[in-house]
XYZ file of C-alpha atoms in Angstrom:
680
model
C 16.233 37.370 -56.209
C 14.843 40.778 -57.362
C 15.553 43.869 -55.425
C 12.486 44.402 -52.863
C 11.574 40.946 -53.354
C 13.225 39.633 -49.993
C 13.567 40.395 -46.603
C 16.803 40.196 -44.046
C 16.438 39.122 -40.365
C 18.480 37.999 -38.015
C 18.374 37.212 -34.021
C 20.590 37.531 -30.766
C 20.411 37.261 -27.376
C 17.308 38.899 -26.066
C 16.025 40.199 -29.332
C 14.809 37.402 -31.634
C 13.575 38.991 -34.466
C 16.269 42.039 -35.823
C 15.715 43.218 -39.468
C 18.646 44.001 -41.421
C 17.950 46.326 -44.411
C 20.369 49.619 -44.019
C 23.704 50.154 -43.179
C 22.852 51.675 -39.525
C 21.005 47.854 -38.984
C 24.359 46.275 -40.054
C 26.197 48.553 -37.540
C 23.972 47.967 -35.048
C 24.397 43.960 -35.624
C 27.945 44.447 -34.860
C 27.613 46.353 -31.876
C 25.037 43.418 -30.486
C 27.586 40.583 -31.515
C 30.652 42.418 -29.972
C 28.250 43.135 -26.466
C 27.036 39.492 -26.517
C 30.618 38.219 -27.409
C 29.519 36.418 -30.318
C 31.435 35.405 -33.461
C 28.872 34.319 -35.713
C 25.346 35.381 -36.374
C 22.442 33.501 -38.424
C 20.951 35.909 -41.001
C 17.231 34.178 -42.305
C 16.419 35.593 -45.684
C 13.005 35.352 -46.916
C 11.342 35.235 -50.627
C 8.094 37.756 -50.760
C 7.638 37.269 -54.424
C 5.413 35.026 -53.635
C 3.217 36.852 -51.162
C 0.580 39.890 -52.489
C -1.098 41.358 -49.468
C 0.352 39.890 -45.736
C 3.888 39.066 -44.841
C 3.080 37.607 -41.302
C 5.452 39.614 -38.916
C 7.304 41.744 -41.172
C 6.424 45.252 -41.899
C 6.807 44.973 -45.831
C 4.240 43.488 -48.685
C 4.949 43.807 -52.364
C 3.154 47.146 -52.907
C 5.200 49.022 -50.036
C 8.909 47.573 -50.284
C 10.099 50.626 -52.596
C 12.612 51.608 -49.609
C 15.029 52.086 -52.648
C 12.712 53.735 -54.954
C 12.266 56.702 -52.555
C 8.793 56.206 -52.137
C 8.801 55.974 -48.570
C 11.105 54.790 -45.626
C 10.738 51.733 -44.075
C 12.815 52.142 -40.641
C 14.424 49.307 -39.310
C 13.600 49.274 -34.926
C 14.317 46.611 -32.698
C 11.314 45.882 -30.613
C 12.657 46.875 -27.236
C 10.826 49.506 -26.081
C 8.490 48.028 -23.917
C 11.938 47.995 -21.240
C 11.647 51.773 -21.263
C 7.987 51.965 -21.061
C 7.548 50.833 -17.322
C 4.006 50.584 -16.356
C 2.704 51.548 -19.619
C 4.465 48.708 -21.509
C 2.249 46.353 -23.751
C 1.290 43.385 -21.515
C 2.204 39.701 -22.714
C -0.837 37.070 -22.657
C -0.862 34.865 -20.049
C -0.580 31.170 -21.088
C -4.289 29.243 -21.037
C -5.455 25.927 -20.738
C -7.516 26.705 -23.759
C -4.646 27.563 -25.950
C -4.594 23.824 -27.682
C -8.566 24.107 -28.386
C -7.107 25.713 -31.673
C -5.900 22.514 -32.829
C -8.983 20.168 -32.131
C -10.452 20.649 -35.619
C -8.222 20.865 -38.496
C -8.336 18.224 -41.574
C -10.471 15.599 -43.200
C -10.189 12.287 -42.018
C -9.901 13.337 -38.363
C -11.144 10.788 -35.930
C -12.865 11.041 -32.539
C -12.938 7.671 -30.968
C -15.583 9.649 -28.429
C -18.478 9.490 -31.227
C -20.488 12.337 -31.670
C -20.177 13.371 -28.045
C -16.344 13.903 -28.162
C -16.843 15.808 -31.376
C -19.597 18.222 -30.369
C -17.394 18.813 -27.342
C -13.989 19.421 -29.346
C -15.899 21.808 -31.999
C -17.474 23.733 -28.952
C -13.890 24.502 -27.628
C -12.309 24.980 -30.830
C -15.113 27.651 -31.758
C -14.488 29.123 -28.474
C -10.868 29.804 -28.981
C -11.046 30.478 -32.776
C -13.432 32.916 -31.478
C -16.918 32.437 -33.564
C -20.071 31.086 -33.340
C -21.662 28.192 -35.279
C -24.890 26.485 -35.969
C -26.148 22.964 -36.176
C -27.310 22.196 -39.767
C -27.782 18.625 -38.776
C -27.187 16.565 -35.569
C -27.684 13.267 -34.464
C -26.261 10.073 -33.208
C -24.963 9.246 -36.927
C -23.967 12.804 -38.450
C -23.198 16.203 -37.256
C -23.240 19.391 -40.063
C -22.276 22.676 -38.503
C -21.978 25.988 -40.100
C -20.901 29.660 -39.173
C -23.675 31.531 -37.738
C -22.965 34.294 -40.034
C -23.564 32.125 -43.075
C -26.899 33.805 -43.879
C -26.021 37.785 -43.126
C -22.606 37.276 -45.093
C -22.647 34.126 -46.789
C -19.532 32.525 -44.766
C -18.171 29.740 -46.082
C -17.042 27.639 -43.241
C -18.248 24.192 -42.967
C -18.021 21.035 -41.195
C -19.431 17.249 -41.866
C -18.577 14.513 -39.862
C -20.371 11.120 -39.464
C -20.301 7.588 -37.654
C -17.995 5.138 -38.992
C -20.092 2.393 -38.617
C -17.026 -0.522 -38.368
C -15.278 1.492 -34.992
C -18.191 3.364 -33.892
C -15.811 6.446 -34.049
C -16.847 9.892 -35.776
C -14.390 11.366 -39.016
C -14.471 14.397 -40.325
C -15.926 13.814 -44.079
C -15.368 17.512 -45.318
C -14.340 20.252 -43.774
C -13.975 23.820 -45.137
C -12.020 25.689 -42.827
C -12.115 29.331 -43.922
C -14.051 31.938 -42.622
C -15.424 34.529 -45.246
C -17.294 36.518 -42.807
C -16.049 39.926 -40.875
C -12.863 38.990 -38.564
C -12.945 37.090 -35.754
C -11.533 38.285 -32.291
C -11.733 35.528 -29.126
C -14.273 37.194 -26.801
C -14.724 36.326 -22.995
C -18.146 35.555 -23.534
C -19.530 32.932 -26.083
C -22.733 31.310 -26.858
C -20.517 27.780 -27.061
C -19.858 27.791 -23.622
C -22.378 25.828 -22.471
C -23.075 23.871 -19.421
C -21.912 20.487 -21.156
C -18.915 22.079 -22.110
C -18.544 23.409 -18.194
C -18.830 19.550 -17.229
C -16.072 18.451 -19.257
C -13.649 20.552 -18.219
C -14.683 20.194 -14.233
C -15.442 16.409 -14.308
C -11.956 16.026 -12.603
C -12.185 18.659 -9.898
C -15.799 17.272 -9.004
C -14.214 14.094 -8.209
C -11.729 15.576 -6.226
C -13.543 18.042 -4.404
C -17.739 17.481 -4.552
C -17.940 20.708 -2.612
C -16.621 22.673 -5.229
C -19.034 25.967 -5.141
C -20.600 27.474 -8.640
C -18.775 30.714 -7.747
C -15.295 28.910 -7.441
C -15.826 27.388 -11.264
C -16.600 31.017 -12.497
C -13.343 31.970 -11.198
C -11.223 29.172 -12.154
C -12.705 29.228 -15.574
C -11.830 33.261 -15.653
C -8.134 32.662 -14.206
C -7.256 29.116 -16.155
C -9.339 29.422 -19.600
C -10.121 33.683 -19.503
C -13.627 32.770 -20.109
C -16.927 34.428 -18.410
C -19.997 32.098 -17.503
C -22.962 32.416 -15.769
C -24.008 30.911 -12.668
C -26.794 28.970 -14.113
C -23.737 27.213 -16.554
C -21.509 26.743 -13.692
C -24.159 25.293 -11.479
C -25.679 22.860 -13.836
C -22.298 21.883 -15.294
C -21.282 21.000 -11.720
C -24.759 18.722 -11.711
C -23.609 17.140 -15.207
C -20.301 16.814 -13.775
C -21.516 14.829 -10.803
C -24.085 12.567 -13.050
C -20.666 11.787 -15.030
C -18.798 11.149 -11.893
C -21.496 9.603 -9.646
C -23.801 8.097 -11.932
C -27.440 8.181 -11.849
C -29.127 8.376 -8.211
C -31.967 5.809 -9.032
C -29.550 3.021 -10.050
C -27.077 3.445 -7.372
C -29.387 2.032 -5.036
C -29.299 -0.959 -7.182
C -25.368 -1.271 -6.409
C -25.563 -1.631 -3.185
C -26.269 -5.627 -3.563
C -22.790 -5.487 -5.139
C -21.537 -3.435 -3.089
C -22.443 -5.514 0.156
C -20.776 -8.201 -1.107
C -17.917 -6.757 -2.056
C -17.312 -5.300 1.423
C -17.772 -8.634 2.956
C -15.397 -10.037 0.803
C -12.749 -7.245 0.820
C -12.816 -6.142 4.123
C -13.165 -9.460 6.286
C -15.116 -9.507 9.514
C -17.339 -6.506 8.355
C -21.062 -6.235 8.849
C -23.026 -4.865 6.077
C -26.698 -5.197 5.642
C -29.206 -4.121 2.746
C -33.078 -3.881 3.562
C -35.714 -3.605 1.120
C -39.329 -3.552 1.319
C -40.541 -7.073 0.674
C -42.020 -7.947 -2.209
C -41.083 -4.801 -4.379
C -37.936 -4.755 -3.665
C -37.835 -1.150 -2.812
C -34.799 0.488 -0.624
C -35.386 0.966 3.037
C -32.187 0.845 5.204
C -28.390 0.234 4.722
C -25.803 -0.514 7.411
C -22.071 -0.998 7.574
C -19.672 -1.360 9.637
C -16.107 -2.121 8.620
C -13.983 -5.192 9.853
C -10.527 -3.036 10.717
C -13.194 -0.857 12.768
C -14.736 -3.291 14.811
C -11.316 -4.984 15.659
C -10.072 -1.635 16.971
C -13.317 -0.244 18.644
C -12.290 -2.459 21.797
C -9.012 -0.706 22.630
C -11.053 2.653 22.269
C -12.544 4.071 25.515
C -15.767 2.642 25.782
C -17.817 5.408 24.684
C -20.541 5.672 21.738
C -22.117 8.634 20.617
C -25.507 8.336 18.534
C -26.751 10.950 16.414
C -28.468 11.772 12.849
C -28.022 13.893 9.927
C -29.926 14.811 6.844
C -28.897 13.944 3.341
C -29.660 16.458 0.496
C -29.290 14.226 -2.326
C -32.434 13.690 -4.685
C -34.055 10.878 -2.572
C -33.348 12.739 0.945
C -33.213 10.499 3.845
C -31.030 10.132 7.249
C -27.363 9.433 8.094
C -27.181 7.185 11.273
C -23.887 6.833 12.868
C -22.096 5.822 15.819
C -18.469 7.160 16.685
C -16.428 6.152 19.432
C -13.504 7.739 21.172
C -9.869 7.070 21.088
C -7.003 7.541 23.567
C -5.891 10.715 21.944
C -9.520 12.109 22.416
C -10.175 11.794 18.767
C -13.109 10.518 17.236
C -13.351 6.681 16.004
C -16.179 5.955 13.775
C -17.729 2.647 14.046
C -20.683 2.318 12.332
C -23.197 4.191 10.030
C -26.292 3.617 8.061
C -28.505 5.097 5.572
C -32.512 5.044 6.388
C -35.585 6.717 4.707
C -36.235 8.730 8.227
C -35.490 8.782 11.935
C -38.075 6.738 13.136
C -38.083 4.305 16.226
C -38.565 1.388 13.891
C -35.101 2.532 11.994
C -33.042 3.363 15.408
C -34.035 -0.033 16.471
C -33.279 -1.692 13.469
C -29.724 0.330 13.573
C -28.913 -0.146 17.265
C -29.887 -4.025 16.799
C -26.915 -4.298 14.144
C -24.584 -2.320 16.940
C -25.282 -5.100 19.451
C -24.622 -7.887 17.332
C -21.010 -5.630 17.585
C -20.889 -4.790 20.943
C -22.185 -7.766 23.039
C -19.460 -9.923 21.848
C -16.895 -7.752 23.239
C -18.164 -8.524 26.669
C -17.855 -4.669 27.982
C -20.375 -2.086 28.529
C -20.792 0.441 26.744
C -21.426 4.398 27.833
C -24.006 5.963 25.126
C -24.371 9.636 24.213
C -27.279 11.006 22.353
C -29.770 13.907 21.927
C -33.214 13.431 23.184
C -35.124 12.023 20.230
C -38.327 9.939 21.324
C -37.514 7.496 18.783
C -33.944 6.559 19.484
C -34.905 6.578 23.417
C -37.448 4.175 23.146
C -35.326 2.036 20.770
C -32.335 2.334 23.163
C -34.256 1.217 26.124
C -35.311 -1.865 23.965
C -32.130 -3.098 22.642
C -29.800 -2.206 25.568
C -31.510 -2.102 28.548
C -29.581 -1.307 31.774
C -26.904 0.428 29.843
C -25.823 3.818 30.536
C -27.316 6.281 28.666
C -26.058 9.905 28.501
C -28.302 13.139 27.163
C -26.228 15.948 25.558
C -25.270 18.628 27.925
C -25.131 21.066 25.339
C -28.886 20.136 23.554
C -30.365 20.147 27.177
C -28.706 23.769 27.585
C -30.326 24.873 24.386
C -33.704 23.093 25.116
C -33.574 25.366 28.375
C -32.788 28.466 26.967
C -35.849 28.131 24.180
C -37.944 28.273 27.142
C -36.578 32.035 27.657
C -36.106 33.996 24.715
C -34.340 37.112 25.439
C -36.999 39.564 23.795
C -39.700 38.249 26.676
C -37.462 37.613 29.611
C -33.959 39.492 28.837
C -30.116 38.012 28.559
C -29.636 38.021 32.310
C -32.552 35.600 33.145
C -31.085 33.671 30.712
C -27.610 33.664 31.705
C -28.686 32.992 35.326
C -30.616 30.041 34.453
C -27.859 28.398 32.440
C -25.722 29.037 35.163
C -27.724 27.127 37.988
C -28.421 24.484 35.311
C -24.980 23.908 34.461
C -23.748 23.611 38.074
C -26.856 20.953 38.497
C -25.034 18.853 35.740
C -21.419 19.192 36.973
C -22.392 18.962 40.497
C -20.259 15.525 41.722
C -22.540 15.415 44.979
C -25.611 15.102 45.616
C -25.692 17.815 47.846
C -23.977 20.156 45.824
C -26.814 19.199 43.137
C -29.567 19.755 45.530
C -28.109 23.406 46.514
C -27.954 23.891 42.712
C -31.198 22.874 41.764
C -33.018 24.626 44.218
C -31.782 27.996 43.342
C -32.505 26.669 39.497
C -36.412 26.444 40.704
C -36.415 29.695 42.597
C -34.894 31.505 39.739
C -36.593 29.877 36.730
C -40.013 29.261 38.618
C -42.577 27.301 36.763
C -41.007 26.875 33.615
C -37.825 25.148 34.931
C -39.969 23.012 36.732
C -42.104 21.326 33.860
C -38.495 21.347 32.350
C -36.748 19.331 34.863
C -40.214 16.919 35.586
C -39.597 15.769 32.070
C -35.795 14.962 32.325
C -34.397 12.031 34.815
C -31.482 13.162 36.584
C -29.584 9.994 36.010
C -29.070 10.734 32.409
C -27.420 14.090 32.824
C -26.099 14.699 36.507
C -22.496 13.882 37.294
C -24.233 12.885 41.319
C -26.417 10.514 39.915
C -25.172 8.854 36.841
C -25.164 5.426 36.777
C -21.728 4.402 34.470
C -18.493 5.821 33.617
C -18.472 9.039 31.054
C -14.642 9.416 31.065
C -15.323 13.342 31.889
C -17.895 13.759 28.879
C -20.902 15.574 28.787
C -21.921 16.385 25.481
C -22.662 14.615 22.291
C -20.193 16.501 20.413
C -18.304 13.660 18.856
C -21.134 12.676 16.748
C -21.439 16.124 15.616
C -18.028 15.996 14.165
C -18.531 12.878 12.527
C -21.331 14.754 10.907
C -19.278 17.617 9.928
C -16.467 15.470 8.659
C -18.541 13.710 6.451
C -20.847 16.936 5.280
C -18.906 17.006 1.731
C -20.552 13.742 0.790
C -24.498 14.499 2.124
C -25.454 15.586 -1.319
C -24.191 12.819 -3.363
C -25.828 9.359 -4.524
C -26.052 6.784 -1.735
C -23.530 4.898 -3.393
C -21.126 7.278 -3.651
C -22.192 8.517 -0.109
C -20.693 5.188 1.648
C -17.891 4.837 -0.603
C -16.809 8.604 0.143
C -17.451 7.745 3.566
C -14.768 4.463 3.658
C -12.256 6.263 1.475
C -12.293 9.082 4.038
C -11.965 6.703 6.790
C -9.775 4.289 5.037
C -7.184 7.489 5.145
C -7.776 8.654 8.517
C -7.041 5.397 9.814
C -3.993 4.965 7.910
C -3.015 8.567 9.034
C -3.278 7.765 12.660
C -1.427 4.595 12.585
C 1.768 5.899 11.068
C 1.530 8.760 13.290
C 1.321 6.648 15.946
C 4.607 5.102 15.109
C 6.482 7.952 15.768
C 5.475 8.580 19.540
C 7.943 7.738 22.445
C 5.469 8.387 25.419
C 4.008 5.876 27.057
C 0.604 7.849 26.969
C -0.969 9.621 24.106
C -0.022 12.666 23.486
C -2.879 14.577 24.301
C -3.287 12.694 27.686
C 0.497 12.690 28.175
C 0.123 16.829 28.463
C -2.593 16.423 30.907
C -0.724 14.262 33.170
C 2.245 16.191 33.087
C -0.112 19.379 33.790
C -2.241 17.733 37.048
C 1.419 16.890 38.404
C 2.848 20.022 37.805
C -0.531 21.444 39.754
C 0.150 19.456 42.957
C 4.087 19.981 43.356
C 3.582 22.349 46.464
C 0.917 20.492 48.248
C 1.197 18.672 51.442
C 0.661 14.716 51.769
C 0.178 12.373 54.592
C 0.003 8.745 54.348
C -2.564 6.808 56.412
C -1.739 3.164 55.172
C -0.079 1.693 51.893
C -2.840 2.964 50.033
C -4.803 6.034 51.771
C -3.359 9.428 51.602
C -4.585 13.096 52.293
C -3.631 15.275 50.656
C -3.614 19.039 51.278
C -4.742 21.584 48.512
C -7.238 24.237 48.797
C -8.713 22.216 50.683
C -8.143 18.378 51.916
C -8.776 15.141 50.237
C -8.507 11.530 50.420
C -6.987 9.606 47.866
C -7.771 5.730 47.739
C -4.995 4.155 45.223
C -6.182 0.595 45.553
C -9.880 1.865 44.934
C -8.984 4.654 42.746
C -10.952 7.389 44.107
C -10.348 10.798 45.279
C -13.215 12.207 47.522
C -13.177 15.511 45.099
C -14.834 12.629 42.527
C -12.873 13.740 39.584
C -11.168 10.748 39.523
C -14.059 8.736 39.079
C -16.042 10.958 36.848
C -12.998 11.383 34.598
C -11.406 7.586 34.625
C -8.197 9.575 34.734
C -6.094 10.365 37.849
C -6.827 13.504 39.413
C -4.406 16.510 40.304
C -4.739 15.033 43.959
C -4.493 11.495 42.985
C -1.034 12.131 41.158
C 0.222 14.109 43.838
C -0.385 10.595 46.093
C 1.058 8.184 43.308
C 4.183 10.782 43.189
C 4.543 10.170 46.915
C 4.254 6.986 47.079
C 7.135 6.747 44.629
C 4.828 4.354 42.311
C 4.577 4.905 38.670
C 2.010 7.005 37.483
C 1.265 5.354 34.441
C 0.087 2.130 36.093
C -2.938 4.176 37.636
C -3.787 5.271 34.088
C -6.542 3.351 32.091
C -5.058 1.069 29.122
C -7.309 3.331 26.644
C -4.920 5.873 27.136
C -1.671 4.479 26.585
C 0.201 4.382 23.179
C 0.331 0.719 22.824
C -3.400 0.626 22.755
C -3.640 3.429 20.876
C -1.833 1.513 18.080
C -3.948 -1.664 18.256
C -6.838 0.483 17.568
C -5.354 0.932 14.325
C -3.669 -2.290 13.537
C -6.422 -3.871 11.546
C -6.906 -1.333 8.087
C -9.782 -0.829 5.886
C -9.144 -2.152 2.507
C -9.761 -0.573 -0.712
C -13.264 -2.050 -2.470
C -11.986 -2.090 -6.272
C -15.176 -1.784 -8.454
C -12.920 -2.903 -11.711
C -14.760 -5.920 -11.428
C -18.245 -4.846 -11.299
C -19.850 -6.242 -14.451
C -22.954 -4.773 -15.915
C -26.349 -6.417 -14.832
C -24.450 -8.500 -12.130
C -27.406 -8.438 -10.103
C -28.989 -10.993 -11.853
C -33.106 -11.016 -13.196
C -34.986 -7.997 -12.705
C -36.634 -9.462 -9.704
C -33.095 -8.544 -8.255
C -33.116 -4.875 -8.732
C -33.546 -2.902 -5.968
C -35.503 0.352 -6.321
C -35.177 3.917 -5.085
C -37.187 4.838 -2.424
C -40.474 7.295 -2.895
C -39.901 10.339 -1.381
C -42.281 13.426 -1.717
C -40.933 16.864 -2.301
C -41.642 19.350 0.474
C -43.003 22.783 -0.316
C -40.403 25.506 -0.895
C -36.994 25.863 -1.573
C -35.143 22.556 -0.316
C -33.230 23.357 3.075
C -29.184 22.564 2.805
C -28.467 23.414 6.717
C -30.322 22.298 9.980
C -32.795 24.814 11.728
C -30.729 25.808 14.865
C -33.011 25.799 18.152
C -33.162 28.773 19.876
C -30.105 29.916 21.661
C -27.736 27.546 20.171
C -24.450 29.720 19.258
C -24.296 30.948 15.597
C -20.651 31.771 14.524
C -20.842 35.478 13.622
C -20.156 36.962 9.984
C -16.542 38.242 10.136
C -15.447 40.169 7.036
C -11.998 38.743 5.569
C -11.017 42.099 4.101
C -11.503 44.200 7.791
C -11.942 41.577 10.522
C -14.712 43.407 11.603
C -18.015 41.199 12.410
C -21.564 41.920 10.713
C -21.145 42.134 7.010
C -18.813 40.068 4.234
C -15.958 41.485 1.778
C -18.404 42.010 -0.499
C -20.114 44.566 0.843
C -17.608 45.744 3.105
C -17.002 49.615 2.870
C -14.239 50.136 5.403
C -11.713 52.349 3.942
C -8.266 50.636 3.842
């Protein structure tokens, strides 16, 4: 080799690129070998004779290699200054998920099995990573021609042409000039190539796993994972496209319910699943489903059912009706749900009739909880005449508050009215109810009289309720179910129903395995409650009347009848669970307290409630056009878009509790982190 036409370079631990050009470099190399206790070193010799201008990582070229001739001195340094610069050191690049995009377009003959769509997506990602924009000179299903956006201004020669291979349907690059002759390219954080379809392709798996992903979260993730800034519009529309890819067309989703109803009955024996369409035109009206595992397990749950409806946010709107029970550990137990076009008396009657076909064969009376929706009240009286029906105390309280707004009456009057109404609802005897009601009428005057006249006390007051409520007063479990399935409410009808089934399958499985670890006779929540009741009565005096009747002296004396399972405080009858007085009497008799507890609260009943699993419904066998002729196609319901921006939240009634906005930065209510001005 000629002098000046080669370079020597070696590497040692922690210093991968060291030049060897002078005697001082040679001494430095010996020092490194001595420190690292290395006996040998590999020296890389690079020939530079064929390089004209640029030589990669080296600080030499053909015009500047003249160290021996004295033209200039190219001093050798080890690139270790970052060790001593502290905070001023050069930051290292963070590995990004987009780094591999640079290899997406590389040679003629490259194939894209996904056709034109895959080629366009990879071309956009390639341009994003390399740092240039392109324009389509031709773009259709059979061919795509793209040129650099600087072709007209700077005459850039970059060009790619790909077309479809008729034999395989894949796209193949036919010609490629992958060299840019325009100005230098730098990868920028913003680019015209970051389109909604590109965003969609990158978040489709995230949307499948987390349907409630927000556009703001997508913006942050793209910055962190790809180093790219995207607009809110591209994030939002990209999410909509991803939802379409994951869940399919909403209008076609209704037609797939025909297959789904059959699949439910085939995979989950004992299920009740019904699709109802308008006669003649075969347009969707409503859908009901109750899985066999839930039906089999409900008879081991507390005989309560919480009925409610929540609106859907998808393209065709509608209402989701639900019926949830309560297990022995005080958790909700979804029994059945349905999708209807609106919350009408006809739809409620249809839903409750299907529910009756499940409940009546079980041979036990169930207490229903609901709000006072007029359509539901009429349907309940028609389908379940004589069955106990409790109005939600919480909703009644909010309805009463709405008659006394703070602006006109003040909070003091509001609180007094609600206090007396609560005393009426919780009164355990008719005498207590009568006293509280008289005080309520005096305080609330004519507004309370009008409210009470339209409200039957048999449906909300403990003293008059005919049936067992097991201590429940509100329809809170139905609200829990609505919140539990809230993430699916903006999905098409089939993904909505299937999403609920999958979540229900996982929930039941988790509770089944959880119950296997329990060692107590009662479920943990009820075991704790029983121990607390026993602890409260340890100091009380107890006198026996006969084998089953006791007098317990607490703050006041009460009579406990163990045979009839009653206490004069009436909490045993109201809650269906031994009160503190009853537990004290049972322990005084030296009986087992567990013998006096309802079987629904016991661990073995809880296990039986989740013994029958909900099975998966695989769609791998679902064929295209499996629903038969066009006459069997289920059409979507006709909906009319209301004026204004589509609502996504229920309008809260006057006086209903609203969680205050709290800043996550300073923990003060009234503002959020973005507008926080507190000095931290």
